[in-house]
PDB file of C-alpha atoms in Angstrom:
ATOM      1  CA  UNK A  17       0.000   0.000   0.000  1.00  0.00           C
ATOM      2  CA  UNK A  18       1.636   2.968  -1.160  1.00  0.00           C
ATOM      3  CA  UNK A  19       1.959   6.197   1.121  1.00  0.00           C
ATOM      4  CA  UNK A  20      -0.630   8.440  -0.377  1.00  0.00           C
ATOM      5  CA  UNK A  21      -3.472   5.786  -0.428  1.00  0.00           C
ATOM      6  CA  UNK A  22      -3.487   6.160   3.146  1.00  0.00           C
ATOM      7  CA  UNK A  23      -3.623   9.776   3.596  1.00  0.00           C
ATOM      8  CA  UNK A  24      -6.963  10.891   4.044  1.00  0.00           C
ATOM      9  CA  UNK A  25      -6.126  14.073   5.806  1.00  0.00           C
ATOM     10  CA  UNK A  26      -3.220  16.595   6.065  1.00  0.00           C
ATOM     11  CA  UNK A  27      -2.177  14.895   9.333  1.00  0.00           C
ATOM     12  CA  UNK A  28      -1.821  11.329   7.957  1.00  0.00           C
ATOM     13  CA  UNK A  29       1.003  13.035   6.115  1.00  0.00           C
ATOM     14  CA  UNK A  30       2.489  13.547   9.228  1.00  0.00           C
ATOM     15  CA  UNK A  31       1.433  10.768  10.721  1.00  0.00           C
ATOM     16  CA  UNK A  32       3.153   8.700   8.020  1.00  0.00           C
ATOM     17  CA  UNK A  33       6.410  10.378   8.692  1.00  0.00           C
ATOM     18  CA  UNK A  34       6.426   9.228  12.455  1.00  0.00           C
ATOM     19  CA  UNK A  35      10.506   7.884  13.625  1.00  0.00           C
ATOM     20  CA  UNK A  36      11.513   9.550  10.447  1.00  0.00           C
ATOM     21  CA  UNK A  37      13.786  12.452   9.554  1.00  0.00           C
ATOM     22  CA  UNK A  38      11.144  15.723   8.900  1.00  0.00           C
ATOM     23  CA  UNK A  39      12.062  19.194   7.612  1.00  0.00           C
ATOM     24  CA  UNK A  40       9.992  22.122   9.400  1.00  0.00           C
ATOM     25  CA  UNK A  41      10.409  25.303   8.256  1.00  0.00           C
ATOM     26  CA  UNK A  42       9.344  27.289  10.952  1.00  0.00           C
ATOM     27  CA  UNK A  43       8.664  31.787  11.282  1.00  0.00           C
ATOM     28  CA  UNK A  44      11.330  33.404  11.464  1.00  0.00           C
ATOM     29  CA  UNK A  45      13.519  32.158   8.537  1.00  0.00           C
ATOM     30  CA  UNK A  46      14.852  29.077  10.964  1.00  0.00           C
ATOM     31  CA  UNK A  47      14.435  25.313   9.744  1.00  0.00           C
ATOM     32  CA  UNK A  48      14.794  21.844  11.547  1.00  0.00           C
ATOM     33  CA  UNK A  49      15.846  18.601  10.391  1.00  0.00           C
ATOM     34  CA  UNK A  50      15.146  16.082  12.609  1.00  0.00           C
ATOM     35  CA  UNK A  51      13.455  12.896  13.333  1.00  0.00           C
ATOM     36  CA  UNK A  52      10.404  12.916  14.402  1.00  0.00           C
ATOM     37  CA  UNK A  53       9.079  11.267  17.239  1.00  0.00           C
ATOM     38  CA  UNK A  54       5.613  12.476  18.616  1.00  0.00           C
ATOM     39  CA  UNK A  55       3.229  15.257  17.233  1.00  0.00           C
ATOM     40  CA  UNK A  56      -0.269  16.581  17.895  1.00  0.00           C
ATOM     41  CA  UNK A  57      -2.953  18.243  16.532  1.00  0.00           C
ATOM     42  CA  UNK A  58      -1.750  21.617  17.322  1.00  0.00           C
ATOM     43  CA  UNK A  59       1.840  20.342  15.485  1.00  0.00           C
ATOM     44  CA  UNK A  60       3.482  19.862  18.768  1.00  0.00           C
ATOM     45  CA  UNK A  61       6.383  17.727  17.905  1.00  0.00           C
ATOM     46  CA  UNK A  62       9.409  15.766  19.726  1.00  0.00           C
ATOM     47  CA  UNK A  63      12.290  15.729  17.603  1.00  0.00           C
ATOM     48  CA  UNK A  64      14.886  13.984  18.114  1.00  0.00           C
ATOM     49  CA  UNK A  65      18.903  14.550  16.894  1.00  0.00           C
ATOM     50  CA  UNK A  66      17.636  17.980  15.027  1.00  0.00           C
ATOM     51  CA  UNK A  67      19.654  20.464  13.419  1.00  0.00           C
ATOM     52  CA  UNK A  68      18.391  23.718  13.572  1.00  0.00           C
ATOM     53  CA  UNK A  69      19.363  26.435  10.760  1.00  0.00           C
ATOM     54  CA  UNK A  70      18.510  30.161  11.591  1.00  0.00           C
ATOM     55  CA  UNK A  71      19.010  32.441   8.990  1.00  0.00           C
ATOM     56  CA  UNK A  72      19.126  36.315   9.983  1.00  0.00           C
ATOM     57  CA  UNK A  73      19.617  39.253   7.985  1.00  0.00           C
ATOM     58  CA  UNK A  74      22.247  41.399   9.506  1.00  0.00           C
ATOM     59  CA  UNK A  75      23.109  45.266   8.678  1.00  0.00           C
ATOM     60  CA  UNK A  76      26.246  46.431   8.752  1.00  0.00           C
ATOM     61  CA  UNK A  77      25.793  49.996  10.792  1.00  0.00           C
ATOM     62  CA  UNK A  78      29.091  51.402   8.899  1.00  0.00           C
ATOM     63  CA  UNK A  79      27.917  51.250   5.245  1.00  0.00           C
ATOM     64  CA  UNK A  80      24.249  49.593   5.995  1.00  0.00           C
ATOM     65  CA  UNK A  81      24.711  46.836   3.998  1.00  0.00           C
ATOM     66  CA  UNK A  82      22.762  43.593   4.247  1.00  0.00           C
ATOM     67  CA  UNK A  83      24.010  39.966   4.371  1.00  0.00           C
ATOM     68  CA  UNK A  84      22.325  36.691   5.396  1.00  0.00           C
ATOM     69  CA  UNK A  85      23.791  35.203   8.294  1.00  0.00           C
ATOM     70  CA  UNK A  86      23.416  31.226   8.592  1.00  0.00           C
ATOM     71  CA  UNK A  87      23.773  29.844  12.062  1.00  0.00           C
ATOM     72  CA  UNK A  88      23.200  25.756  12.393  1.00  0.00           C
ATOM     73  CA  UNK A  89      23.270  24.346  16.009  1.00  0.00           C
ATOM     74  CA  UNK A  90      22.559  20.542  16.832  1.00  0.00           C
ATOM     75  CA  UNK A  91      20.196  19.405  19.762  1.00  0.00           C
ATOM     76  CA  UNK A  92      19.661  16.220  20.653  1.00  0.00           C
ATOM     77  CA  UNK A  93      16.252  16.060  21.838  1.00  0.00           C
ATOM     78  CA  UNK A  94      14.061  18.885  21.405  1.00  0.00           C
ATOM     79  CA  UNK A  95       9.747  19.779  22.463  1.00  0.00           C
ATOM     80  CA  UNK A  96       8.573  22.210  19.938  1.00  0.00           C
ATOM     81  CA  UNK A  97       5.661  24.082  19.941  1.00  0.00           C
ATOM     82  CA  UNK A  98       3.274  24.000  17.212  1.00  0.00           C
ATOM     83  CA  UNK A  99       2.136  27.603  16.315  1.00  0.00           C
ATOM     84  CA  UNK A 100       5.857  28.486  14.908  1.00  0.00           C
ATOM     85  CA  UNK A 101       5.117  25.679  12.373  1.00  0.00           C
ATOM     86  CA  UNK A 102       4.829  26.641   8.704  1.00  0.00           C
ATOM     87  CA  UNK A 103       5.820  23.488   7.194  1.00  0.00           C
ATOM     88  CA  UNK A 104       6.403  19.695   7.560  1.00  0.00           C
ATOM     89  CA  UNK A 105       8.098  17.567   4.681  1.00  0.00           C
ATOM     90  CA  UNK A 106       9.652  14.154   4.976  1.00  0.00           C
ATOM     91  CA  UNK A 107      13.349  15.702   3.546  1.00  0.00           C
ATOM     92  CA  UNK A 108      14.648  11.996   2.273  1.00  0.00           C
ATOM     93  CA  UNK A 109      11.554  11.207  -0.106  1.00  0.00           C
ATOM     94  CA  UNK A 110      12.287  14.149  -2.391  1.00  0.00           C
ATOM     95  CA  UNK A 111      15.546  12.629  -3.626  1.00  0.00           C
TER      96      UNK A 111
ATOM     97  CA  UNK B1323     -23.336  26.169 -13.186  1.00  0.00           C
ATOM     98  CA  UNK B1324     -25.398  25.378 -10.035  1.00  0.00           C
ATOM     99  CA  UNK B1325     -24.612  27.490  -6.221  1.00  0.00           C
ATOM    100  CA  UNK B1326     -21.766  25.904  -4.502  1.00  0.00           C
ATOM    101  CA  UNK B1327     -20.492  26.003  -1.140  1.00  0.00           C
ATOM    102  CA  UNK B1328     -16.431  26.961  -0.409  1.00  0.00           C
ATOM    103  CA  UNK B1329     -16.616  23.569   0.331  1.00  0.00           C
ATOM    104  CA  UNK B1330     -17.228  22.050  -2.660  1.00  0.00           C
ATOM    105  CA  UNK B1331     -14.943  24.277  -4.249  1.00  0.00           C
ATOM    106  CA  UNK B1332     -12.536  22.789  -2.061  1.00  0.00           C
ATOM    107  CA  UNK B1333     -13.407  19.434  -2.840  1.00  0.00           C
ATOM    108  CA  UNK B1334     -13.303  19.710  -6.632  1.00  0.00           C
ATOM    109  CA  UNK B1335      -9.613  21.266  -6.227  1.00  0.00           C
ATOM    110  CA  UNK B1336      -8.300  18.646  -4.782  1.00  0.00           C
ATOM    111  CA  UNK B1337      -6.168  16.544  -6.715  1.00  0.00           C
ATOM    112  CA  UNK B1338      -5.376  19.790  -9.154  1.00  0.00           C
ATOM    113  CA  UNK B1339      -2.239  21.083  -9.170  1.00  0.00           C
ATOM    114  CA  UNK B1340      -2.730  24.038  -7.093  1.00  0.00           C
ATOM    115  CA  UNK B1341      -0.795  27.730  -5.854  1.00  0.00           C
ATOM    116  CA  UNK B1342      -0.970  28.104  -2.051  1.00  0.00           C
ATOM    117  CA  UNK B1343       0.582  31.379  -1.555  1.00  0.00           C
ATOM    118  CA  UNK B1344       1.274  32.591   2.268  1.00  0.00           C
ATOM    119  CA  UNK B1345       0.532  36.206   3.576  1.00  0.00           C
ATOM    120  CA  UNK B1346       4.643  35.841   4.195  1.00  0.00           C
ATOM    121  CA  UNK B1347       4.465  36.030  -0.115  1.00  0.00           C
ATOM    122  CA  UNK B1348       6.182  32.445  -0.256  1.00  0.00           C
ATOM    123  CA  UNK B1349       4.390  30.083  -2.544  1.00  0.00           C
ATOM    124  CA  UNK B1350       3.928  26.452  -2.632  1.00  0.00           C
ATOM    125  CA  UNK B1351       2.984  24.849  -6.020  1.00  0.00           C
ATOM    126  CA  UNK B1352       1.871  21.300  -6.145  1.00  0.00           C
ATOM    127  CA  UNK B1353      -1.000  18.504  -6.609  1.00  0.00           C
ATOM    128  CA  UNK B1354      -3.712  19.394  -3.547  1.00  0.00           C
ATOM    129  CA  UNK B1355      -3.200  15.754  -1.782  1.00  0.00           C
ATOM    130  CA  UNK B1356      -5.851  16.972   1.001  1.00  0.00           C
ATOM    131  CA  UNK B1357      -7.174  19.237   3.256  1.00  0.00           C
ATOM    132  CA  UNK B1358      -8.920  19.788   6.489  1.00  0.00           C
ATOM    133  CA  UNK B1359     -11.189  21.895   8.574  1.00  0.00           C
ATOM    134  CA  UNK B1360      -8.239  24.212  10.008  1.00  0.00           C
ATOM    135  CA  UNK B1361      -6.914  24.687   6.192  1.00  0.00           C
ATOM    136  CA  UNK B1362      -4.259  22.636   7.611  1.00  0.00           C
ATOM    137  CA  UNK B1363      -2.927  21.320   3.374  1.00  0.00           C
ATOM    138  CA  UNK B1364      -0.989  18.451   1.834  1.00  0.00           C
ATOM    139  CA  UNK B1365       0.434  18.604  -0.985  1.00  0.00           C
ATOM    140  CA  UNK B1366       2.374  16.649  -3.622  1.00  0.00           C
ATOM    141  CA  UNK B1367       5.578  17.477  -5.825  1.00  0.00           C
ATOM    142  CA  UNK B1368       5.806  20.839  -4.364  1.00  0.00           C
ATOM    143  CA  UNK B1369       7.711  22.759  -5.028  1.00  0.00           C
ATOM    144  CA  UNK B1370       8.949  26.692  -3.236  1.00  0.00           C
ATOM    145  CA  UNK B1371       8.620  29.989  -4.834  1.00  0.00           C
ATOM    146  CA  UNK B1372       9.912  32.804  -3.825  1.00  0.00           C
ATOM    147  CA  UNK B1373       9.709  36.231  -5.610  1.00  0.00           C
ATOM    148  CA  UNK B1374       8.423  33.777  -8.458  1.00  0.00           C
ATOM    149  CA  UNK B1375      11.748  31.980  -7.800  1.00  0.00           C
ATOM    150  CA  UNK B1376      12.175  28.357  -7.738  1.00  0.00           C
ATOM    151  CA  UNK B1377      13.981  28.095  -4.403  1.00  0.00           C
ATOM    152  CA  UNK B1378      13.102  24.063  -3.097  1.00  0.00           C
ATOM    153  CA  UNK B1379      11.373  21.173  -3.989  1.00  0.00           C
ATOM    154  CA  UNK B1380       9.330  18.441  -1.521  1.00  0.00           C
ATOM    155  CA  UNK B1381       8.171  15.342  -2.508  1.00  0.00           C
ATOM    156  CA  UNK B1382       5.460  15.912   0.067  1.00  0.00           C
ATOM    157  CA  UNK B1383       4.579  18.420   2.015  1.00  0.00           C
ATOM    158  CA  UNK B1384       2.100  19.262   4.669  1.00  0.00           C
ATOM    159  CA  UNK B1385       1.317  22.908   5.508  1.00  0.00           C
ATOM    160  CA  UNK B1386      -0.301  24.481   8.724  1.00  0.00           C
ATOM    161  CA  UNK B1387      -3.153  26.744   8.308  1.00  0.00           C
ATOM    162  CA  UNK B1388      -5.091  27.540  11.094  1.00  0.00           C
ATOM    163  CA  UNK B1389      -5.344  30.265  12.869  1.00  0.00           C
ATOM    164  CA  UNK B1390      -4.696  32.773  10.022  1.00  0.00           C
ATOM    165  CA  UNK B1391      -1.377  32.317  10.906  1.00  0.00           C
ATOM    166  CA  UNK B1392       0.470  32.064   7.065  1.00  0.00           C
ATOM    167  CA  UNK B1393      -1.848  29.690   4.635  1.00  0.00           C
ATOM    168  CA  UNK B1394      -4.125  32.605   2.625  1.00  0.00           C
ATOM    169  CA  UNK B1395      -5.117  29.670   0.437  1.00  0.00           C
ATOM    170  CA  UNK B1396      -7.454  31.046  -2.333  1.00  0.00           C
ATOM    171  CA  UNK B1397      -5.827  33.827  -4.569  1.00  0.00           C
ATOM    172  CA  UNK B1398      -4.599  31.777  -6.932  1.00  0.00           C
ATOM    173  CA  UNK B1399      -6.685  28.597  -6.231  1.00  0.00           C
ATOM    174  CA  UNK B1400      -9.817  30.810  -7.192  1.00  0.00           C
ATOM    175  CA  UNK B1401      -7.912  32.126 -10.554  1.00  0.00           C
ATOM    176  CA  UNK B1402      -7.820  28.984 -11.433  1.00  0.00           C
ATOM    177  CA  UNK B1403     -10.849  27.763 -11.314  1.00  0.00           C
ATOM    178  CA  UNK B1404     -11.575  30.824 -13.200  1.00  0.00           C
ATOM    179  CA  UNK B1405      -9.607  29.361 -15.758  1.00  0.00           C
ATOM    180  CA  UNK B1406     -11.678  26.173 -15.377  1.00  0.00           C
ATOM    181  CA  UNK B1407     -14.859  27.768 -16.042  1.00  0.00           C
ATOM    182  CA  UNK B1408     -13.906  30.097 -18.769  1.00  0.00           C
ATOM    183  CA  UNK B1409     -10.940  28.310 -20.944  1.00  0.00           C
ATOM    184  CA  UNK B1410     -10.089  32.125 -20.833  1.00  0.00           C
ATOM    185  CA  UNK B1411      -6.437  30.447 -20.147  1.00  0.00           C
ATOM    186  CA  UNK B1412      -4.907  34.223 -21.404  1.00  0.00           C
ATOM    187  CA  UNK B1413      -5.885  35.912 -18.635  1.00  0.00           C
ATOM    188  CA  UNK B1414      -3.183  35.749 -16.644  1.00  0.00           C
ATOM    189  CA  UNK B1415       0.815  35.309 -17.570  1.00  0.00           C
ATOM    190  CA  UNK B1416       1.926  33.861 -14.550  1.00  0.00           C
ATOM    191  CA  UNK B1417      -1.082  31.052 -14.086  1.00  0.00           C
ATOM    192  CA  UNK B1418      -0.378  30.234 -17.885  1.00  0.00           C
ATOM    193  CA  UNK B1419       3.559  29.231 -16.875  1.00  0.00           C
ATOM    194  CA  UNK B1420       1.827  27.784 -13.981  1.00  0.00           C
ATOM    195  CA  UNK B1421      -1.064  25.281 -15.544  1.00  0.00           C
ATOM    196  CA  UNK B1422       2.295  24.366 -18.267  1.00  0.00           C
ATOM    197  CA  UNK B1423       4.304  23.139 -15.030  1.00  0.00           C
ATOM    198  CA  UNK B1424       1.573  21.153 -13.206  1.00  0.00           C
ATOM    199  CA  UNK B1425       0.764  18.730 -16.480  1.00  0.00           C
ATOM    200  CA  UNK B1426       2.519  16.341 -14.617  1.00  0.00           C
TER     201      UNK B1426
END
């Protein structure tokens, strides 16, 4: 039974990537990869072994230019709350 | 064609290859896999726009959409069904490139 016969609803998506690795992209221009072990309704996850990547856009005062900072940090085991969520995709399925 | 509800708008989208732009300006395009009551979306092949510029590409991808956080789901979903209803497929540049890369 393939994948997408059994998703009904947008959460069976989810559901379906359960002790997988997930990309979120989250507000704020920050992303995790991670895999996922527990979610709600509300997209309350527990990742675990997640990588986040923040991306900020920094002006320089002096000549007020703008560059895109990239900061990655790893956590191990990580509760995040669900309103920050913008989007869940299984990461290893595209490719 | 007869009254319908949003919800049977939404019903006969899905499985079209759809636009779901955020108020952020970021669009997804891909195949509507499903949807639910919070707007909460899944969709297929999608792939990331930004400033009409191919950025990223998901095989799936689910999107939250409650509490008018991000998801404004129907610009481009109701052009389109324009297009359905009229064949007036001119009407708009950007949905023409757009119905050319969803005949999957």
């Amino acid at each position: 039974m393939s994948v997408s016969s059994v998703i009904e609803q947008p959460l069976d998506l989810i559901r379906a990537s359960l002790d997988e690795r997930v990309l979120i992209k989250m507000k704020a221009d920050r992303e995790l990869r991670g895999t996922l072990h527990a979610y709600d309704q509300h997209l309350n996850m527990v990742l675990g072994n997640v990588e986040e990547t923040i991306n900020e856009i920094v002006v320089n005062d002096n000549t007020n230019e703008q560059t895109v900072k990239t900061t990655k940090r790893k956590i191990g085991m990580l509760f995040l709350r669900g309103d920050g969520v913008i989007l869940v995709s299984p990461p290893l399925r595209t490719k | 064609m007869s009254k319908r509800t949003p919800g049977d708008f939404l019903k006969s989208v899905v499985g079209r290859p759809v636009v779901v732009k955020l108020n952020s300006g970021v669009e997804y395009r891909g195949i509507l896999t499903c949807l639910d009551g919070f707007m909460n979306i899944a969709l297929e092949q999608t792939e990331e726009y930004i400033n009409g510029i191919r950025v990223s590409s998901f095989g799936d991808a689910f999107v939250r959409g409650n509490n008018g956080l991000f998801a404004a789901f129907f610009g481009v979903n109701y052009f389109i069904s324009i297009l359905h209803s009229t064949g007036k497929v001119k009407k708009s540049i950007m949905l023409r490139q757009h119905t050319k890369e969803c005949q999957y």
